Amino acid sequence: MTYFEPVRCLYTAWFRDRCASPEDEDFEWPACFVVVSSTEDGAKTWGDHLAHSFSQRRGVVEFLGSAIEPAPDNCSDLVVVKDGCEVSDAEIGW
C-alpha cells in the first residue's frame, strides 16, 4: 500500500458582487483559504466546489475563477479546510 503525504494548498477564489457598483471596492474581491488534500488537483476541485456553493447560496455573487498554489509558511492565519469536508460560510469568512 502506498501512502501519500497530504499537500497544503493556498486556494484563492475571485468573486463579483453583481449588486455593487463597478467603482465600489467590493465589486470584485478574492477569498483565500488553505485546502489540505492528497493532490493539488484535489485541493482545487474541493475549493471550487465550496466557492460555487457559496456563489449559488448568495445569488448575487458571481464566481469568476480560482487559482491554487503550494501554501506558504506564512499563511497560518488562514482557515484550513480538509478535502471533502463541508464548512460554513462563517468558518471560511467569505
mmCIF file of C-alpha atoms in Angstrom:
data_model
loop_
_atom_site.group_PDB
_atom_site.id
_atom_site.type_symbol
_atom_site.label_atom_id
_atom_site.label_comp_id
_atom_site.label_asym_id
_atom_site.label_seq_id
_atom_site.Cartn_x
_atom_site.Cartn_y
_atom_site.Cartn_z
ATOM 1 C CA MET A 1 0.000 0.000 0.000
ATOM 2 C CA THR A 2 1.327 3.421 -0.954
ATOM 3 C CA TYR A 3 0.958 6.361 1.397
ATOM 4 C CA PHE A 4 0.835 9.882 0.022
ATOM 5 C CA GLU A 5 1.733 12.835 2.193
ATOM 6 C CA PRO A 6 -1.136 15.344 2.093
ATOM 7 C CA VAL A 7 -0.434 18.658 0.388
ATOM 8 C CA ARG A 8 -1.361 22.068 1.789
ATOM 9 C CA CYS A 9 -2.511 24.409 -0.954
ATOM 10 C CA LEU A 10 -3.372 28.074 -0.879
ATOM 11 C CA TYR A 11 -6.692 28.367 -2.690
ATOM 12 C CA THR A 12 -7.801 31.770 -3.988
ATOM 13 C CA ALA A 13 -11.245 32.394 -5.492
ATOM 14 C CA TRP A 14 -12.366 35.631 -7.150
ATOM 15 C CA PHE A 15 -15.933 36.872 -6.915
ATOM 16 C CA ARG A 16 -18.003 39.734 -8.287
ATOM 17 C CA ASP A 17 -20.927 41.269 -6.431
ATOM 18 C CA ARG A 18 -23.479 41.980 -9.150
ATOM 19 C CA CYS A 19 -25.346 44.411 -6.864
ATOM 20 C CA ALA A 20 -22.282 46.577 -6.217
ATOM 21 C CA SER A 21 -21.183 49.429 -8.429
ATOM 22 C CA PRO A 22 -18.037 48.808 -10.508
ATOM 23 C CA GLU A 23 -16.490 51.750 -8.648
ATOM 24 C CA ASP A 24 -17.126 50.070 -5.278
ATOM 25 C CA GLU A 25 -14.044 48.378 -3.784
ATOM 26 C CA ASP A 26 -16.226 45.330 -3.010
ATOM 27 C CA PHE A 27 -17.345 44.944 -6.645
ATOM 28 C CA GLU A 28 -14.707 42.233 -7.208
ATOM 29 C CA TRP A 29 -12.928 40.546 -4.341
ATOM 30 C CA PRO A 30 -10.769 37.494 -3.544
ATOM 31 C CA ALA A 31 -11.207 34.898 -0.837
ATOM 32 C CA CYS A 32 -8.277 32.767 0.336
ATOM 33 C CA PHE A 33 -8.021 29.662 2.470
ATOM 34 C CA VAL A 34 -5.827 26.581 2.732
ATOM 35 C CA VAL A 35 -7.050 23.229 1.415
ATOM 36 C CA VAL A 36 -5.408 20.006 2.585
ATOM 37 C CA SER A 37 -5.744 17.213 0.042
ATOM 38 C CA SER A 38 -3.857 14.277 -1.422
ATOM 39 C CA THR A 39 -3.155 16.276 -4.615
ATOM 40 C CA GLU A 40 -3.163 19.881 -5.824
ATOM 41 C CA ASP A 41 -5.911 18.973 -8.323
ATOM 42 C CA GLY A 42 -8.000 17.582 -5.480
ATOM 43 C CA ALA A 43 -7.467 20.762 -3.454
ATOM 44 C CA LYS A 44 -8.533 22.958 -6.384
ATOM 45 C CA THR A 45 -11.580 20.813 -7.099
ATOM 46 C CA TRP A 46 -12.711 20.996 -3.468
ATOM 47 C CA GLY A 47 -12.050 24.736 -3.232
ATOM 48 C CA ASP A 48 -14.042 25.272 -6.430
ATOM 49 C CA HIS A 49 -16.890 23.194 -5.002
ATOM 50 C CA LEU A 50 -17.017 25.411 -1.903
ATOM 51 C CA ALA A 51 -16.758 28.629 -3.957
ATOM 52 C CA HIS A 52 -19.523 27.580 -6.383
ATOM 53 C CA SER A 53 -21.721 26.556 -3.468
ATOM 54 C CA PHE A 54 -21.208 29.944 -1.791
ATOM 55 C CA SER A 55 -21.985 31.764 -5.042
ATOM 56 C CA GLN A 56 -25.196 29.788 -5.546
ATOM 57 C CA ARG A 57 -26.384 30.423 -1.987
ATOM 58 C CA ARG A 58 -25.735 34.170 -2.247
ATOM 59 C CA GLY A 59 -27.315 34.517 -5.682
ATOM 60 C CA VAL A 60 -25.852 37.964 -6.383
ATOM 61 C CA VAL A 61 -22.217 36.876 -6.031
ATOM 62 C CA GLU A 62 -20.644 35.546 -9.216
ATOM 63 C CA PHE A 63 -17.730 33.090 -9.017
ATOM 64 C CA LEU A 64 -15.146 34.351 -11.537
ATOM 65 C CA GLY A 65 -12.375 31.798 -11.186
ATOM 66 C CA SER A 66 -9.704 30.392 -8.920
ATOM 67 C CA ALA A 67 -6.058 29.542 -8.521
ATOM 68 C CA ILE A 68 -4.111 27.090 -6.404
ATOM 69 C CA GLU A 69 -0.501 27.139 -5.268
ATOM 70 C CA PRO A 70 1.542 25.462 -2.553
ATOM 71 C CA ALA A 71 0.673 27.073 0.768
ATOM 72 C CA PRO A 72 3.497 29.287 2.017
ATOM 73 C CA ASP A 73 4.648 29.012 5.620
ATOM 74 C CA ASN A 74 3.285 32.467 6.465
ATOM 75 C CA CYS A 75 -0.411 31.644 5.932
ATOM 76 C CA SER A 76 -1.072 30.270 9.415
ATOM 77 C CA ASP A 77 -3.804 32.875 9.940
ATOM 78 C CA LEU A 78 -5.934 31.423 7.121
ATOM 79 C CA VAL A 79 -8.688 28.867 7.585
ATOM 80 C CA VAL A 80 -7.664 25.271 6.834
ATOM 81 C CA VAL A 81 -10.221 23.079 5.065
ATOM 82 C CA LYS A 82 -9.798 19.341 4.511
ATOM 83 C CA ASP A 83 -10.717 17.970 1.100
ATOM 84 C CA GLY A 84 -14.263 16.620 1.257
ATOM 85 C CA CYS A 85 -15.269 18.475 4.433
ATOM 86 C CA GLU A 86 -18.148 20.902 4.146
ATOM 87 C CA VAL A 87 -17.546 24.056 6.164
ATOM 88 C CA SER A 88 -19.788 27.002 6.895
ATOM 89 C CA ASP A 89 -19.515 30.390 5.235
ATOM 90 C CA ALA A 90 -18.667 31.844 8.638
ATOM 91 C CA GLU A 91 -15.766 29.409 9.078
ATOM 92 C CA ILE A 92 -14.277 30.373 5.713
ATOM 93 C CA GLY A 93 -15.078 34.040 6.239
ATOM 94 C CA TRP A 94 -16.435 34.804 2.801
#
